[in-house]
Tab-separated table of C-alpha atoms and ligand atoms in Angstrom:
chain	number	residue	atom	x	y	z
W	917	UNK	CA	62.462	-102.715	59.701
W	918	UNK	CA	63.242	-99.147	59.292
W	919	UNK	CA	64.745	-98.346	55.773
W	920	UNK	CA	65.559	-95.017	54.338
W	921	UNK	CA	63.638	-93.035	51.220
W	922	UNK	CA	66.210	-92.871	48.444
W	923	UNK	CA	63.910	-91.497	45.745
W	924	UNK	CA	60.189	-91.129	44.916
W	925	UNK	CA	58.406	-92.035	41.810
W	926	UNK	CA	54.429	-91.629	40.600
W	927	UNK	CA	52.171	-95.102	40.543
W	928	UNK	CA	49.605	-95.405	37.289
W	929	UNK	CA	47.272	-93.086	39.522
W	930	UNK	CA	49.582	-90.149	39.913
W	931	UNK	CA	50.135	-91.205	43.825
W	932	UNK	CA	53.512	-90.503	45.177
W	933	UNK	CA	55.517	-93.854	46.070
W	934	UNK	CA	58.922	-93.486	48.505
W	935	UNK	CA	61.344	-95.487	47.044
W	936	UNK	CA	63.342	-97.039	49.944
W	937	UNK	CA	66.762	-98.459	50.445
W	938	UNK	CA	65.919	-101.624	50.255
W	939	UNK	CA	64.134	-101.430	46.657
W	940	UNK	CA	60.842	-101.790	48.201
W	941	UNK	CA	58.345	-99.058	47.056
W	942	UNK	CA	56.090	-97.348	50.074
W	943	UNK	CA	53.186	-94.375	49.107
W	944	UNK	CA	53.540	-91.365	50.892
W	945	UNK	CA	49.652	-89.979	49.625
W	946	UNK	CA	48.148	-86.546	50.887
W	947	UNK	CA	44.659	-87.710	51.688
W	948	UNK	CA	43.963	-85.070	54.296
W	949	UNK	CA	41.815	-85.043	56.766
W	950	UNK	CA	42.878	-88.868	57.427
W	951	UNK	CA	46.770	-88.758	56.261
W	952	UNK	CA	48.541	-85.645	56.233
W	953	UNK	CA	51.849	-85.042	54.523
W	954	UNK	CA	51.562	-81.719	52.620
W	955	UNK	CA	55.940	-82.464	52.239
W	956	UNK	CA	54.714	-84.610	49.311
W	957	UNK	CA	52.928	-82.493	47.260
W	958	UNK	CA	56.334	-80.017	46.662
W	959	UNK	CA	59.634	-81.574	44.672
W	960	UNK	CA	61.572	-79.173	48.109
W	961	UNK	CA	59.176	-80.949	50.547
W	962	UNK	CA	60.217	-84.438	49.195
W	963	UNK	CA	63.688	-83.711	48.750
W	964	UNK	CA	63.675	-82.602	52.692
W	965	UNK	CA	62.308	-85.825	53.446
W	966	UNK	CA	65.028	-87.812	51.608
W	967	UNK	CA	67.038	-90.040	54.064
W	968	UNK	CA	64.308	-90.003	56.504
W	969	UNK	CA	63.652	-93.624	57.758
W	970	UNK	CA	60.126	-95.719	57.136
W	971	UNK	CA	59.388	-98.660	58.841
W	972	UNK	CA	59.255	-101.332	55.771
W	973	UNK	CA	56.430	-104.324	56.636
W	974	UNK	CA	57.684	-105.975	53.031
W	975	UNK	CA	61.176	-106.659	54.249
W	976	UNK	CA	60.101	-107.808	57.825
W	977	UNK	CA	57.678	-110.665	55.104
W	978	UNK	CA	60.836	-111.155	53.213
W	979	UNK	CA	59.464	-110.480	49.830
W	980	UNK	CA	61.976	-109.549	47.266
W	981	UNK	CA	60.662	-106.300	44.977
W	982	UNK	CA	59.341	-107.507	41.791
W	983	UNK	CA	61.597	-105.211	39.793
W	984	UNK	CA	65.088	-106.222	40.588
W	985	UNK	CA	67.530	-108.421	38.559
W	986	UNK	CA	69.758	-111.283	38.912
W	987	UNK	CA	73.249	-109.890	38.814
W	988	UNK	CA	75.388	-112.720	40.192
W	989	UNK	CA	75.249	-116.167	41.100
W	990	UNK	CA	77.740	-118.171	42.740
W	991	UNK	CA	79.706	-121.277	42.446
W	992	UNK	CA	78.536	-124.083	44.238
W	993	UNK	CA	79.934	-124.091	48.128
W	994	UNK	CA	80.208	-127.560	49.629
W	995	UNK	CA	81.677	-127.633	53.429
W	996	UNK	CA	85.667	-127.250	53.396
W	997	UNK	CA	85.272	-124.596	50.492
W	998	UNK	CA	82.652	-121.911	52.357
W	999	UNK	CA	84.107	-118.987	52.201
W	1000	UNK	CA	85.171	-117.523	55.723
W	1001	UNK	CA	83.440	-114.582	55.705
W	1002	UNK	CA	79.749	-116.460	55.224
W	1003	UNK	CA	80.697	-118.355	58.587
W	1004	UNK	CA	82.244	-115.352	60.341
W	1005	UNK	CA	79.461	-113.128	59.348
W	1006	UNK	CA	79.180	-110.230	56.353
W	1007	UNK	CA	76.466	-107.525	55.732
W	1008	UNK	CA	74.646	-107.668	52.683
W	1009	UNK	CA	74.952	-104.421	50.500
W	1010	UNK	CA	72.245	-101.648	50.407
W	1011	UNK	CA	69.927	-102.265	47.709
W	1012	UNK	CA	71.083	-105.827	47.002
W	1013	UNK	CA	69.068	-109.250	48.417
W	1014	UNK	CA	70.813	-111.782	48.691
W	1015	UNK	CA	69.134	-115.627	48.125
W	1016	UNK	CA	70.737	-118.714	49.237
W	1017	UNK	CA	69.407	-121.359	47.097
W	1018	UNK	CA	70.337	-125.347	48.857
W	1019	UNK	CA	70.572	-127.845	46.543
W	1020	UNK	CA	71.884	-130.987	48.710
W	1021	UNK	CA	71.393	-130.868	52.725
W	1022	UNK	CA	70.514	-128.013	55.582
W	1023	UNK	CA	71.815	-124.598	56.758
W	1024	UNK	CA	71.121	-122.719	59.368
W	1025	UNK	CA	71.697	-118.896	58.365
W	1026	UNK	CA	71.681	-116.329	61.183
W	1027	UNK	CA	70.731	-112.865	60.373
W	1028	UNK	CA	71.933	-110.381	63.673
W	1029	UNK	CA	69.963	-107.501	64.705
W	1030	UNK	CA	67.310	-105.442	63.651
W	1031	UNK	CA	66.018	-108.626	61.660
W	1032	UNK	CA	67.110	-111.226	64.469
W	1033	UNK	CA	65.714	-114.443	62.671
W	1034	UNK	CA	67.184	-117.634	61.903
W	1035	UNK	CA	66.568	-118.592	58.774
W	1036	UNK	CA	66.661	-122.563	57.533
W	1037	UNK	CA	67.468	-123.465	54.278
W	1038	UNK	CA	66.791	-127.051	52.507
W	1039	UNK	CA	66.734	-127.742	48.813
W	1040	UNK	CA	62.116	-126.818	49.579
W	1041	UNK	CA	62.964	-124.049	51.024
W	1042	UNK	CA	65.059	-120.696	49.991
W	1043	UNK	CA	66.618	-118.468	52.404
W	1044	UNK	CA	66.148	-114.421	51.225
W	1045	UNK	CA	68.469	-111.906	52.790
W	1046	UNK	CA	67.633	-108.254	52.797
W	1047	UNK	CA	69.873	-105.774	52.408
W	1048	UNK	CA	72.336	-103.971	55.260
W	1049	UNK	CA	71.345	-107.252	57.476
W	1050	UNK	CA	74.610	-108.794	59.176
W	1051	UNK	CA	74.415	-112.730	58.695
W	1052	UNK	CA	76.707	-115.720	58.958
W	1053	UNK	CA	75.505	-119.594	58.053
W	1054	UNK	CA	76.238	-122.527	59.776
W	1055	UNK	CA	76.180	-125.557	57.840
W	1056	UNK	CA	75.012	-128.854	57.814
W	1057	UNK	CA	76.607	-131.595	56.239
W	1058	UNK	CA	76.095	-132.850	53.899
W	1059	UNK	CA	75.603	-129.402	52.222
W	1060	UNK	CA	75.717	-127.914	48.541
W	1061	UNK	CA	74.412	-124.306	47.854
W	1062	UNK	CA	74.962	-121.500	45.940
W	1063	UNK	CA	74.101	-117.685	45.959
W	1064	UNK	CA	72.502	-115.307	43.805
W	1065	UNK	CA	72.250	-111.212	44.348
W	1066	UNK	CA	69.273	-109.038	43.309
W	1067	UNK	CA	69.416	-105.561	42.145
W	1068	UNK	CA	68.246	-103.102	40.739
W	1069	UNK	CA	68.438	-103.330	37.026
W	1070	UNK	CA	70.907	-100.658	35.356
W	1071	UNK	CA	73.510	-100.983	38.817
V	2380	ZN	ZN1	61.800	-103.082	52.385
């Protein structure tokens, strides 16, 4: 899905590396004559190309970026004490993944457009939400699950 650069920093070979919204890094090398991007080679070029959207394979695989940090987990959510807004639907928060960890039964969660995927979730298997996604779950009884959001560390 398409994600925007926020910042840049260098890999351990000097190569230039887009930082994206969703925490996942992407390198933006100038390796003419087969990739060209002479923007990247100038602190004005790359601060042009701030905002500017990249399509990011890593959140389409649902892999959550190695460097983030648990920063809250929730209380456990049996049926009759889901909060509204996870059945009605709420967008996750740029930056922040959001994993739904089932301890006791199924859910179904439902992540809306670009991503358009349903996602199940069983105590085998975790369901990872990337960030600015609209979802909603729909439970299955009997169900008990809690949630945990990744960040980057320092806020
Ligand atoms: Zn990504």
């Amino acid at each position: 899905m398409q994600r925007e650069i926020i910042d840049y920093y260098l890999d351990e070979e000097g190569d230039w590396v887009a930082l994206l919204s969703c925490q996942h890094g992407q390198h933006v090398r100038h390796q003419p004559p087969f990739v060209n991007r002479p923007w990247v080679i100038t602190q004005a070029g790359r601060d042009a190309m701030l905002g500017t959207k990249l399509n990011c394979v890593r959140c389409d695989r649902l892999e959550l970026p190695d460097h983030l940090v648990l920063l809250q987990r929730t209380a456990e959510c049996r049926p009759g004490d889901i909060p509204e807004e996870l059945l009605g639907g709420l967008a996750t928060k740029p930056g922040i993944w959001t994993r739904i960890l089932v301890q006791e039964g199924c859910l179904v969660c439902r992540v809306r457009e670009p991503f358009a995927r349903p996602l199940i979730g069983t105590p085998l298997e975790e369901v990872l939400i990337p960030p600015e996604v609209l979802y909603s779950i729909e439970p299955h009884p009997p169900l008990c699950f809690y949630l945990e959001y990744y960040g980057p560390p320092h806020g």
